[in-house]
CSV table of C-alpha atoms in Angstrom, one decimal:
chain,number,residue,atom,x,y,z
X,564,MET,CA,0.0,0.0,0.0
X,565,ASP,CA,1.1,3.5,-0.8
X,566,PHE,CA,1.7,6.1,1.9
X,567,GLU,CA,2.6,9.7,2.3
X,568,VAL,CA,4.3,11.3,5.3
X,569,LEU,CA,3.1,14.6,6.5
X,570,ASN,CA,4.8,16.6,9.3
X,571,VAL,CA,2.6,19.2,11.0
X,572,ASP,CA,4.3,21.7,13.3
X,573,ASP,CA,4.2,25.4,13.7
X,574,ASP,CA,8.0,25.5,14.3
X,575,LYS,CA,9.9,25.6,11.0
X,576,MET,CA,13.0,24.3,12.6
X,577,VAL,CA,11.3,21.2,13.9
X,578,LEU,CA,9.9,20.6,10.4
X,579,PHE,CA,13.4,20.9,9.0
X,580,ILE,CA,14.8,18.4,11.5
X,581,HIS,CA,12.0,15.9,10.9
X,582,GLU,CA,12.3,16.1,7.1
X,583,LYS,CA,16.1,15.6,7.2
X,584,MET,CA,15.8,12.7,9.6
X,585,MET,CA,13.1,10.9,7.7
X,586,ILE,CA,15.1,11.1,4.5
X,587,HIS,CA,18.2,10.0,6.2
X,588,SER,CA,16.6,7.1,8.0
X,589,GLY,CA,14.7,6.0,4.9
X,590,PHE,CA,11.4,6.4,6.6
X,591,SER,CA,10.2,8.6,3.7
X,592,SER,CA,12.1,10.0,0.7
X,593,SER,CA,9.7,12.9,0.2
X,594,PRO,CA,8.0,13.9,3.5
X,595,LYS,CA,5.8,17.0,3.2
X,596,SER,CA,5.8,19.8,5.8
X,597,PHE,CA,2.9,21.9,7.0
X,598,GLU,CA,3.1,24.8,9.4
X,599,ASP,CA,-0.7,25.1,9.7
X,600,ALA,CA,-3.3,22.4,10.6
X,601,HIS,CA,-6.0,23.9,8.3
X,602,GLU,CA,-3.7,23.7,5.3
X,603,THR,CA,-3.0,20.1,6.2
X,604,ILE,CA,-6.7,19.2,6.2
X,605,THR,CA,-7.2,20.9,2.8
X,606,TYR,CA,-4.2,19.0,1.4
X,607,ILE,CA,-5.5,15.6,2.7
X,608,SER,CA,-9.0,16.2,1.4
X,609,GLU,CA,-7.6,17.0,-2.1
X,610,HIS,CA,-5.3,14.0,-2.2
X,611,ILE,CA,-7.2,11.1,-0.8
X,612,THR,CA,-7.3,7.8,-2.7
X,613,GLU,CA,-8.4,4.4,-1.4
X,614,GLU,CA,-4.9,3.0,-2.0
X,615,LYS,CA,-3.1,5.6,0.1
X,616,LYS,CA,-2.5,6.2,3.8
X,617,PHE,CA,-1.3,9.5,5.2
X,618,VAL,CA,1.2,9.0,8.0
X,619,ILE,CA,1.0,12.2,10.0
X,620,PHE,CA,3.5,13.4,12.6
X,621,LEU,CA,1.3,15.9,14.4
X,622,ASP,CA,2.4,18.6,16.9
X,623,VAL,CA,-0.1,19.0,19.7
X,624,ASN,CA,0.6,22.6,20.6
X,625,MET,CA,-0.1,24.9,17.7
X,626,PRO,CA,-1.8,28.2,17.5
X,627,ASP,CA,-5.2,28.5,15.9
X,628,LEU,CA,-6.1,24.8,15.4
X,629,ASP,CA,-4.1,22.6,17.7
X,630,GLY,CA,-3.4,18.9,17.3
X,631,TRP,CA,-6.6,17.8,19.1
X,632,GLY,CA,-8.7,20.1,17.0
X,633,PHE,CA,-7.1,18.9,13.9
X,634,MET,CA,-8.0,15.3,14.7
X,635,GLU,CA,-11.6,16.3,15.5
X,636,GLU,CA,-11.8,18.0,12.1
X,637,LEU,CA,-10.5,14.9,10.3
X,638,GLU,CA,-13.2,12.8,12.1
X,639,LYS,CA,-15.9,15.2,11.2
X,640,LYS,CA,-14.9,15.2,7.5
X,641,GLY,CA,-14.5,11.4,7.5
X,642,LEU,CA,-10.9,11.7,6.6
X,643,ASP,CA,-9.5,10.0,9.7
X,644,LYS,CA,-9.8,6.5,8.1
X,645,TYR,CA,-7.1,7.5,5.6
X,646,CYS,CA,-4.7,8.6,8.3
X,647,TYR,CA,-2.3,7.1,10.8
X,648,ILE,CA,-1.4,9.8,13.2
X,649,PHE,CA,1.5,10.0,15.6
X,650,VAL,CA,0.9,12.7,18.3
X,651,MET,CA,4.1,14.6,18.9
X,652,THR,CA,4.7,16.6,22.0
X,653,SER,CA,7.6,17.9,24.0
X,654,SER,CA,5.4,17.8,27.1
X,655,ILE,CA,5.9,15.2,29.7
X,656,ASP,CA,2.3,15.4,30.8
X,657,PRO,CA,0.9,11.9,31.1
X,658,SER,CA,-2.6,13.2,30.4
X,659,ASP,CA,-1.6,14.0,26.8
X,660,LYS,CA,-0.8,10.4,26.3
X,661,GLU,CA,-4.1,9.3,27.7
X,662,LYS,CA,-5.9,11.8,25.5
X,663,ALA,CA,-4.1,10.7,22.4
X,664,VAL,CA,-5.5,7.1,22.6
X,665,THR,CA,-9.1,8.4,22.5
X,666,TYR,CA,-8.7,9.4,18.8
X,667,ALA,CA,-9.2,6.5,16.4
X,668,ALA,CA,-6.6,7.8,13.9
X,669,ALA,CA,-4.0,8.3,16.6
X,670,ILE,CA,-1.9,5.1,16.6
X,671,GLY,CA,1.0,6.4,18.6
X,672,PHE,CA,2.4,9.0,20.9
X,673,VAL,CA,5.9,10.3,20.2
X,674,GLU,CA,7.8,12.4,22.6
X,675,LYS,CA,10.0,15.0,21.0
X,676,PRO,CA,12.7,15.1,19.7
X,677,LEU,CA,12.2,12.6,16.9
X,678,SER,CA,15.3,10.5,16.3
X,679,VAL,CA,16.5,8.0,13.7
X,680,GLU,CA,16.1,5.3,16.2
X,681,LYS,CA,12.5,6.2,17.0
X,682,LEU,CA,11.7,6.3,13.3
X,683,ASN,CA,13.1,2.8,12.8
X,684,ASP,CA,11.0,1.6,15.8
X,685,LEU,CA,7.9,3.1,14.2
X,686,LYS,CA,8.5,1.1,11.0
X,687,THR,CA,7.9,-2.1,12.9
X,688,LYS,CA,4.7,-0.9,14.4
X,689,GLU,CA,1.8,-3.2,13.5
X,690,GLU,CA,-0.2,-0.6,11.5
X,691,LEU,CA,2.9,0.6,9.6
X,692,ARG,CA,4.5,-2.8,8.9
X,693,PRO,CA,2.5,-3.4,5.6
X,694,LEU,CA,3.6,0.0,4.4
X,695,PHE,CA,7.3,-0.8,4.7
X,696,ASN,CA,7.3,-4.3,3.2
O,1313,MET,CA,-16.1,7.0,131.6
O,1314,ASP,CA,-14.8,10.3,130.6
O,1315,LYS,CA,-13.1,10.5,127.2
O,1316,ILE,CA,-9.5,11.4,127.4
O,1317,CYS,CA,-8.6,14.3,125.2
O,1318,GLU,CA,-6.8,13.3,122.0
O,1319,PRO,CA,-3.3,14.8,121.8
O,1320,PHE,CA,-4.2,16.7,118.7
O,1321,GLU,CA,-7.3,18.2,120.2
O,1322,PHE,CA,-5.4,19.0,123.3
O,1323,PHE,CA,-2.8,21.0,121.4
O,1324,LYS,CA,-5.3,22.8,119.3
O,1325,ILE,CA,-7.1,23.9,122.4
O,1326,MET,CA,-3.8,24.9,124.0
O,1327,SER,CA,-2.7,26.8,121.0
O,1328,LEU,CA,-6.1,28.7,120.9
O,1329,THR,CA,-5.8,29.7,124.5
O,1330,LYS,CA,-2.4,31.1,123.8
O,1331,GLU,CA,-3.3,32.6,120.4
O,1332,PHE,CA,-3.3,36.4,120.2
O,1333,LEU,CA,-6.8,37.6,119.5
O,1334,GLU,CA,-8.1,41.0,118.8
O,1335,VAL,CA,-11.6,41.3,120.4
O,1336,LEU,CA,-14.2,44.1,120.0
O,1337,ILE,CA,-17.0,44.2,122.5
O,1338,ILE,CA,-19.9,46.6,121.7
O,1339,GLU,CA,-21.8,46.7,125.0
O,1340,ASP,CA,-23.4,49.6,126.9
O,1341,ASN,CA,-23.8,47.8,130.2
O,1342,LEU,CA,-20.4,48.1,132.0
O,1343,GLY,CA,-21.3,45.3,134.4
O,1344,ASP,CA,-22.0,42.9,131.5
O,1345,TYR,CA,-18.8,44.0,129.8
O,1346,ALA,CA,-16.7,43.4,132.9
O,1347,LEU,CA,-18.2,39.9,133.3
O,1348,LEU,CA,-17.6,39.0,129.7
O,1349,LYS,CA,-14.0,40.2,129.9
O,1350,GLU,CA,-13.4,38.2,133.1
O,1351,TYR,CA,-14.8,35.0,131.6
O,1352,LEU,CA,-12.7,35.5,128.5
O,1353,GLU,CA,-9.5,36.1,130.4
O,1354,GLU,CA,-10.1,32.9,132.4
O,1355,ARG,CA,-9.6,30.8,129.2
O,1356,PHE,CA,-7.5,33.0,126.9
O,1357,GLU,CA,-4.1,34.4,127.7
O,1358,ASN,CA,-3.4,36.8,124.9
O,1359,LEU,CA,-6.5,38.9,124.3
O,1360,SER,CA,-6.5,42.5,123.3
O,1361,PHE,CA,-9.8,44.2,124.2
O,1362,HIS,CA,-11.5,47.0,122.5
O,1363,HIS,CA,-14.7,48.3,124.0
O,1364,SER,CA,-17.3,50.6,122.7
O,1365,LEU,CA,-20.5,51.7,124.4
O,1366,ASN,CA,-22.6,52.3,121.3
O,1367,PHE,CA,-22.7,51.5,117.6
O,1368,LYS,CA,-21.2,54.8,116.5
O,1369,LYS,CA,-18.1,54.2,118.5
O,1370,GLY,CA,-18.0,50.6,117.4
O,1371,GLU,CA,-18.3,51.7,113.8
O,1372,VAL,CA,-15.3,53.9,114.1
O,1373,LEU,CA,-13.2,51.0,115.3
O,1374,LEU,CA,-14.6,48.6,112.7
O,1375,LEU,CA,-13.7,51.1,109.9
O,1376,SER,CA,-10.2,51.7,111.4
O,1377,GLU,CA,-7.2,49.6,110.4
O,1378,LEU,CA,-7.8,47.1,113.2
O,1379,LYS,CA,-8.7,43.6,112.2
O,1380,PHE,CA,-10.8,41.9,114.8
O,1381,ASP,CA,-10.8,38.2,115.4
O,1382,LEU,CA,-14.1,38.4,117.3
O,1383,ILE,CA,-16.8,40.9,117.7
O,1384,PHE,CA,-19.3,40.6,120.6
O,1385,LEU,CA,-22.4,42.6,120.0
O,1386,ASP,CA,-25.0,43.5,122.6
O,1387,LEU,CA,-28.4,43.6,121.0
O,1388,THR,CA,-29.8,46.5,122.9
O,1389,LEU,CA,-27.7,49.6,122.6
O,1390,PRO,CA,-28.8,53.2,123.4
O,1391,ALA,CA,-29.6,54.2,119.8
O,1392,ASP,CA,-29.6,50.9,117.9
O,1393,SER,CA,-31.0,47.5,118.6
O,1394,GLY,CA,-32.3,44.2,117.1
O,1395,LYS,CA,-32.2,43.3,113.4
O,1396,PRO,CA,-31.2,46.7,112.0
O,1397,LEU,CA,-28.2,46.8,114.4
O,1398,ILE,CA,-27.1,43.3,113.3
O,1399,LYS,CA,-27.3,44.3,109.7
O,1400,LYS,CA,-25.4,47.5,110.3
O,1401,VAL,CA,-22.6,45.7,112.1
O,1402,LEU,CA,-22.4,42.8,109.6
O,1403,ASP,CA,-22.1,45.3,106.8
O,1404,ILE,CA,-18.9,46.6,108.1
O,1405,ALA,CA,-17.6,43.6,110.0
O,1406,GLY,CA,-15.9,42.2,106.9
O,1407,GLN,CA,-14.4,38.8,107.6
O,1408,SER,CA,-14.6,39.2,111.4
O,1409,PRO,CA,-17.2,36.8,113.0
O,1410,VAL,CA,-19.9,38.4,115.1
O,1411,ILE,CA,-21.3,36.8,118.3
O,1412,ILE,CA,-24.6,38.2,119.6
O,1413,LEU,CA,-25.1,38.8,123.3
O,1414,THR,CA,-28.7,39.2,124.5
O,1415,GLY,CA,-30.6,39.2,127.7
O,1416,SER,CA,-33.9,38.0,126.2
O,1417,LEU,CA,-34.6,34.5,125.1
O,1418,ASN,CA,-36.2,34.6,121.6
O,1419,LEU,CA,-35.4,31.5,119.6
O,1420,ASP,CA,-37.1,32.7,116.4
O,1421,PHE,CA,-35.0,35.8,116.4
O,1422,CYS,CA,-32.0,33.7,117.3
O,1423,ILE,CA,-32.4,31.6,114.1
O,1424,GLU,CA,-33.2,34.6,112.0
O,1425,SER,CA,-30.0,36.4,113.1
O,1426,LEU,CA,-27.9,33.3,112.4
O,1427,GLN,CA,-29.4,33.3,108.9
O,1428,LEU,CA,-28.3,36.9,108.5
O,1429,GLY,CA,-24.7,35.8,109.0
O,1430,VAL,CA,-24.1,36.0,112.7
O,1431,SER,CA,-21.8,33.3,114.0
O,1432,ASP,CA,-23.4,32.6,117.3
O,1433,TYR,CA,-26.1,33.8,119.6
O,1434,LEU,CA,-25.4,33.8,123.4
O,1435,PHE,CA,-27.8,34.4,126.3
O,1436,LYS,CA,-26.2,36.5,129.0
O,1437,ASP,CA,-27.9,34.6,131.8
O,1438,GLU,CA,-26.3,31.3,130.6
O,1439,LEU,CA,-22.9,32.7,130.0
O,1440,ASN,CA,-19.9,31.0,131.7
O,1441,PRO,CA,-16.2,30.6,130.8
O,1442,ASN,CA,-16.8,27.1,129.4
O,1443,SER,CA,-19.7,27.9,127.1
O,1444,LEU,CA,-17.9,31.0,126.0
O,1445,PHE,CA,-14.8,29.1,125.2
O,1446,LYS,CA,-16.7,26.5,123.2
O,1447,SER,CA,-18.5,29.2,121.2
O,1448,ILE,CA,-15.3,31.0,120.4
O,1449,ASN,CA,-13.6,27.8,119.5
O,1450,TYR,CA,-16.4,26.9,117.1
O,1451,THR,CA,-16.7,30.3,115.7
O,1452,ILE,CA,-13.0,30.7,114.9
O,1453,GLU,CA,-12.8,27.2,113.3
O,1454,LYS,CA,-15.9,27.8,111.3
O,1455,GLN,CA,-14.6,31.1,110.1
O,1456,LYS,CA,-11.3,29.4,109.0
O,1457,GLN,CA,-13.3,26.9,107.0
O,1458,ARG,CA,-15.5,29.6,105.5
O,1459,LEU,CA,-12.4,31.6,104.4
O,1460,HIS,CA,-10.9,28.4,103.0
O,1461,ILE,CA,-14.0,27.6,101.0
O,1462,THR,CA,-14.2,31.2,99.8
O,1463,ALA,CA,-10.6,31.1,98.7
O,1464,SER,CA,-11.0,27.9,96.9
O,1465,GLU,CA,-14.1,29.1,95.2
O,1466,LYS,CA,-12.2,32.2,94.1
O,1467,LYS,CA,-9.4,30.0,92.9
O,1468,TYR,CA,-11.8,28.0,90.7
O,1469,SER,CA,-13.6,31.1,89.6
O,1470,ASP,CA,-10.3,32.7,88.6
O,1471,LEU,CA,-9.3,29.6,86.7
O,1472,PHE,CA,-12.4,30.1,84.7
O,1473,HIS,CA,-12.5,33.9,84.4
O,1474,LEU,CA,-8.8,34.6,84.1
O,1475,SER,CA,-8.0,31.7,81.8
O,1476,PRO,CA,-6.6,32.7,78.4
O,1477,ILE,CA,-8.7,29.9,76.9
O,1478,ALA,CA,-12.2,30.9,75.9
O,1479,MET,CA,-14.9,29.2,78.1
O,1480,PHE,CA,-18.6,29.6,78.6
O,1481,VAL,CA,-21.4,27.8,80.3
O,1482,TYR,CA,-24.9,27.3,79.0
O,1483,ASN,CA,-28.0,25.7,80.3
O,1484,THR,CA,-28.5,22.4,78.5
O,1485,ASP,CA,-32.3,22.8,78.4
O,1486,SER,CA,-32.8,26.4,77.5
O,1487,PHE,CA,-29.4,26.9,75.7
O,1488,LYS,CA,-29.2,30.2,77.6
O,1489,PHE,CA,-25.6,31.3,78.6
O,1490,LEU,CA,-25.0,31.2,82.3
O,1491,ASP,CA,-21.4,32.3,82.6
O,1492,VAL,CA,-18.6,33.4,80.3
O,1493,ASN,CA,-14.9,34.3,80.7
O,1494,SER,CA,-13.2,37.3,79.3
O,1495,ALA,CA,-11.3,35.2,76.7
O,1496,ALA,CA,-14.6,34.0,75.3
O,1497,LEU,CA,-16.0,37.5,75.3
O,1498,GLU,CA,-13.0,38.7,73.3
O,1499,LEU,CA,-13.3,35.7,70.9
O,1500,TYR,CA,-16.9,36.3,70.2
O,1501,GLY,CA,-16.8,40.1,70.4
O,1502,TYR,CA,-19.5,40.7,73.0
O,1503,GLY,CA,-19.7,42.5,76.3
O,1504,LYS,CA,-20.4,40.3,79.3
O,1505,GLU,CA,-23.9,41.5,80.1
O,1506,GLU,CA,-24.9,41.2,76.4
O,1507,PHE,CA,-23.4,37.7,76.1
O,1508,LEU,CA,-25.2,36.5,79.2
O,1509,SER,CA,-28.5,37.7,77.8
O,1510,MET,CA,-28.0,35.5,74.7
O,1511,HIS,CA,-28.4,31.8,74.0
O,1512,LEU,CA,-26.1,29.3,72.2
O,1513,GLN,CA,-27.9,29.5,68.8
O,1514,GLN,CA,-26.9,33.2,68.5
O,1515,ILE,CA,-23.2,32.4,68.2
O,1516,LEU,CA,-23.7,29.7,65.6
O,1517,PHE,CA,-24.1,30.0,61.8
O,1518,PHE,CA,-27.4,28.9,60.6
O,1519,LYS,CA,-25.9,26.2,58.3
O,1520,GLU,CA,-23.9,24.8,61.3
O,1521,LYS,CA,-26.7,25.0,63.8
O,1522,ASP,CA,-28.4,21.7,63.3
O,1523,ALA,CA,-25.1,19.8,63.1
O,1524,PHE,CA,-23.8,21.4,66.2
O,1525,LEU,CA,-27.0,21.0,68.3
O,1526,GLY,CA,-27.4,17.4,67.1
O,1527,ALA,CA,-23.8,16.7,68.1
O,1528,LEU,CA,-24.3,18.2,71.5
O,1529,LYS,CA,-27.5,16.3,72.1
O,1530,GLU,CA,-25.7,13.0,71.4
O,1531,ILE,CA,-23.1,13.7,74.0
O,1532,ARG,CA,-25.6,15.0,76.6
O,1533,HIS,CA,-25.1,12.0,78.8
O,1534,LYS,CA,-21.4,11.8,78.5
O,1535,GLU,CA,-19.4,13.4,81.3
O,1536,SER,CA,-17.1,15.2,78.9
O,1537,TYR,CA,-16.3,15.1,75.2
O,1538,SER,CA,-14.0,16.7,72.8
O,1539,PHE,CA,-15.0,17.0,69.2
O,1540,LYS,CA,-12.5,15.9,66.5
O,1541,ASP,CA,-13.9,18.3,64.0
O,1542,TYR,CA,-14.2,22.1,64.4
O,1543,PHE,CA,-17.3,24.2,64.1
O,1544,ILE,CA,-17.8,27.6,62.7
O,1545,TYR,CA,-19.0,30.3,65.1
O,1546,LYS,CA,-20.2,33.8,64.5
O,1547,ARG,CA,-18.7,36.8,66.1
O,1548,LYS,CA,-20.8,39.8,66.9
O,1549,SER,CA,-19.4,41.5,63.8
O,1550,GLY,CA,-20.6,38.6,61.7
O,1551,GLU,CA,-17.1,37.3,61.1
O,1552,GLU,CA,-16.5,33.5,61.1
O,1553,ILE,CA,-14.4,31.9,63.8
O,1554,LYS,CA,-13.4,28.3,63.5
O,1555,ALA,CA,-12.9,26.6,66.9
O,1556,GLU,CA,-12.4,23.2,68.3
O,1557,ILE,CA,-14.3,22.6,71.5
O,1558,ILE,CA,-14.3,20.4,74.5
O,1559,VAL,CA,-17.5,20.2,76.4
O,1560,LYS,CA,-18.2,19.0,79.9
O,1561,ASN,CA,-21.6,18.4,81.7
O,1562,ILE,CA,-21.6,20.3,84.9
O,1563,ASP,CA,-24.0,21.4,87.6
O,1564,PHE,CA,-24.2,25.2,87.6
O,1565,GLN,CA,-26.2,26.8,90.4
O,1566,ASN,CA,-28.5,23.7,90.4
O,1567,GLN,CA,-29.0,23.8,86.6
O,1568,ASN,CA,-28.0,21.2,84.1
O,1569,ALA,CA,-25.3,23.0,82.3
O,1570,MET,CA,-22.5,22.4,79.8
O,1571,LEU,CA,-19.1,23.9,80.1
O,1572,VAL,CA,-17.6,24.6,76.7
O,1573,VAL,CA,-13.9,25.2,76.2
O,1574,ALA,CA,-13.3,26.7,72.8
O,1575,ASN,CA,-9.9,26.8,71.1
O,1576,ASP,CA,-9.8,29.3,68.3
O,1577,ILE,CA,-8.1,27.7,65.3
O,1578,THR,CA,-9.1,30.2,62.7
O,1579,GLU,CA,-5.6,31.5,62.4
O,1580,ARG,CA,-4.1,28.1,62.2
O,1581,LEU,CA,-6.5,27.1,59.5
O,1582,ASN,CA,-5.9,30.3,57.6
O,1583,HIS,CA,-2.2,29.5,57.8
O,1584,PHE,CA,-2.7,26.0,56.5
O,1585,GLU,CA,-4.8,27.4,53.7
O,1586,ALA,CA,-2.2,30.0,52.8
O,1587,LEU,CA,0.4,27.2,52.7
O,1588,ALA,CA,-1.8,25.0,50.6
O,1589,THR,CA,-2.4,27.9,48.2
O,1590,GLN,CA,1.3,28.6,48.0
O,1591,ASN,CA,2.0,25.0,47.5
O,1592,LYS,CA,-0.5,24.8,44.6
O,1593,LYS,CA,1.0,27.9,43.0
O,1594,LEU,CA,4.5,26.5,43.3
O,1595,ASN,CA,3.2,23.3,41.7
O,1596,GLU,CA,1.7,25.2,38.9
O,1597,ILE,CA,4.9,27.1,38.3
O,1598,SER,CA,7.0,24.0,38.3
O,1599,TRP,CA,4.6,22.3,35.9
O,1600,GLN,CA,4.4,25.3,33.6
O,1601,HIS,CA,8.2,25.7,33.5
O,1602,SER,CA,8.9,22.1,32.9
O,1603,HIS,CA,6.8,22.4,29.8
O,1604,GLU,CA,8.4,25.6,28.7
O,1605,MET,CA,11.9,24.2,29.3
O,1606,ARG,CA,11.1,20.9,27.6
O,1607,SER,CA,10.4,22.6,24.3
O,1608,PRO,CA,13.8,24.2,23.6
O,1609,ALA,CA,15.5,21.3,25.2
O,1610,SER,CA,13.9,18.8,22.9
O,1611,LYS,CA,14.7,21.0,20.0
O,1612,ILE,CA,18.4,21.1,20.9
O,1613,LEU,CA,18.4,17.3,21.3
O,1614,GLY,CA,16.7,17.0,17.9
O,1615,ILE,CA,19.3,19.2,16.3
O,1616,ILE,CA,22.2,17.3,17.8
O,1617,GLU,CA,20.6,14.0,16.8
O,1618,LEU,CA,20.4,15.4,13.2
O,1619,ILE,CA,24.0,16.6,13.2
O,1620,ASN,CA,25.1,13.1,14.4
O,1621,THR,CA,23.6,11.5,11.4
O,1622,ASP,CA,26.2,13.2,9.2
O,1623,SER,CA,23.6,13.8,6.6
O,1624,CYS,CA,23.8,17.6,6.6
O,1625,SER,CA,25.9,19.8,4.4
O,1626,GLU,CA,28.4,22.2,6.0
O,1627,GLU,CA,26.0,25.1,5.4
O,1628,GLU,CA,23.2,23.2,7.0
O,1629,GLN,CA,25.4,22.4,10.0
O,1630,LYS,CA,26.2,26.0,10.5
O,1631,PHE,CA,22.5,26.8,10.4
O,1632,LEU,CA,21.8,24.1,12.9
O,1633,ILE,CA,24.5,25.4,15.4
O,1634,LYS,CA,22.9,28.8,15.1
O,1635,GLU,CA,19.6,27.2,16.0
O,1636,ILE,CA,21.1,25.5,19.0
O,1637,GLU,CA,22.3,28.9,20.2
O,1638,ASN,CA,18.7,30.3,19.8
O,1639,SER,CA,17.2,27.4,21.7
O,1640,VAL,CA,19.7,27.8,24.5
O,1641,LYS,CA,18.9,31.4,24.8
O,1642,GLU,CA,15.2,30.6,25.0
O,1643,LEU,CA,16.0,28.0,27.7
O,1644,ASP,CA,18.0,30.6,29.6
O,1645,LYS,CA,15.1,33.0,29.5
O,1646,VAL,CA,12.8,30.4,31.0
O,1647,ILE,CA,15.2,29.6,33.8
O,1648,ARG,CA,15.5,33.3,34.7
O,1649,SER,CA,11.7,33.6,34.8
O,1650,ILE,CA,11.5,30.6,37.1
O,1651,SER,CA,13.6,32.1,39.8
O,1652,LYS,CA,11.7,35.4,39.4
O,1653,ASN,CA,8.3,33.8,39.8
O,1654,ALA,CA,9.4,31.6,42.7
O,1655,THR,CA,10.4,34.6,44.7
O,1656,GLN,CA,7.0,36.3,44.1
O,1657,ILE,CA,5.2,33.4,45.7
O,1658,GLN,CA,5.3,34.2,49.4
O,1659,PRO,CA,2.7,33.0,51.8
O,1660,LYS,CA,0.1,35.6,52.7
O,1661,LYS,CA,0.4,36.9,56.2
O,1662,THR,CA,-2.6,36.1,58.3
O,1663,ASN,CA,-3.8,38.6,60.9
């Protein structure tokens, strides 16, 4: 199955690091970066196909529409079934982790910073395994 | 068989006969005075006699600095007699016992005068050294006991009234206040007269009333009880006071009464509350800062991770190092604001 990696974070620097790391680790050769959650939703709605999954690295704390609001919007629009979402946060608040599992599209919780090692671990995650074989 | 005097009794009598006694005799009949003096001197060795022929002269002596151990009062004096005379003398006799001397036998009057506070009532015709000695002995002993009881009553009254711990007494049936000490008056903010015209319900808050009265009802038959929890009371000004109380069932002037000892813990609770608030604020600050610090820290770690992959060009690396610098500056800013915020959180001073 085809998949596309989207990084969503309001910090350009974080997006840059994520992009470079994904390319370097071979997680994705062409990850896309979004600084704004609304834009991301528009992009997804314009690019859905039944044969493709969006693997999204989603920052929780963003101005305007935050990570939680983003996931709610996806559910409302029925787009969540095309997405595997990793909730990214630099917080060490355990309640964030608990909240993340309540969203169907959220398949993981990743604490920042992202590393090559973490990306390699994610490749073996049950939902993602078919995408990397 | 005659009873032999116990050694103790013997010494007591001996010491009394040797005791120095200041005696006032108010008697207008010189013959009666002489006889009384003679009888007294027969049994007592160290008497100092003061004699006055009428009440006026007696009054002068009674109001002087002399302290009399005994006052003999003839009931028929030139200007004064009977009950009014007894009252006049008792009014100024202070702690000195008064023994009445009379020539007429009137038992009803005898009892009445004893009720007025006279120590003994002697008939002149029956007077002899022995009866006189016995009467004086009883009178002095009785007076000692009375003074002892008065002193101990005062001691207990002082323990209540001068105690720094707030205490009051109320009638368990009518809830009316019966007594209150100055610490309680200060605590509740009332004057004594005002407080004693009130009842228990008036110092309780409406919301607490049922709980409090219910709790008191339950322990009515216990001798004493201390409540684990505190109750909220109302000061005259309407302010709240939180106090822990210990109650004790007592008999107060033949009424079922409850002694309540109240320990004001308002300040202590306020202090605890201030500490809890401060603690909460500190918690919030530490929580907030850990979040704020985590963000630049995770960015630095991410950049270093990226540099370590050797996948960046020289130019990109320079850019990344610049970014590390920015993030460290951000981190530094957060750390400075932590110490600033922490010093602002001081516990509120309670009054």
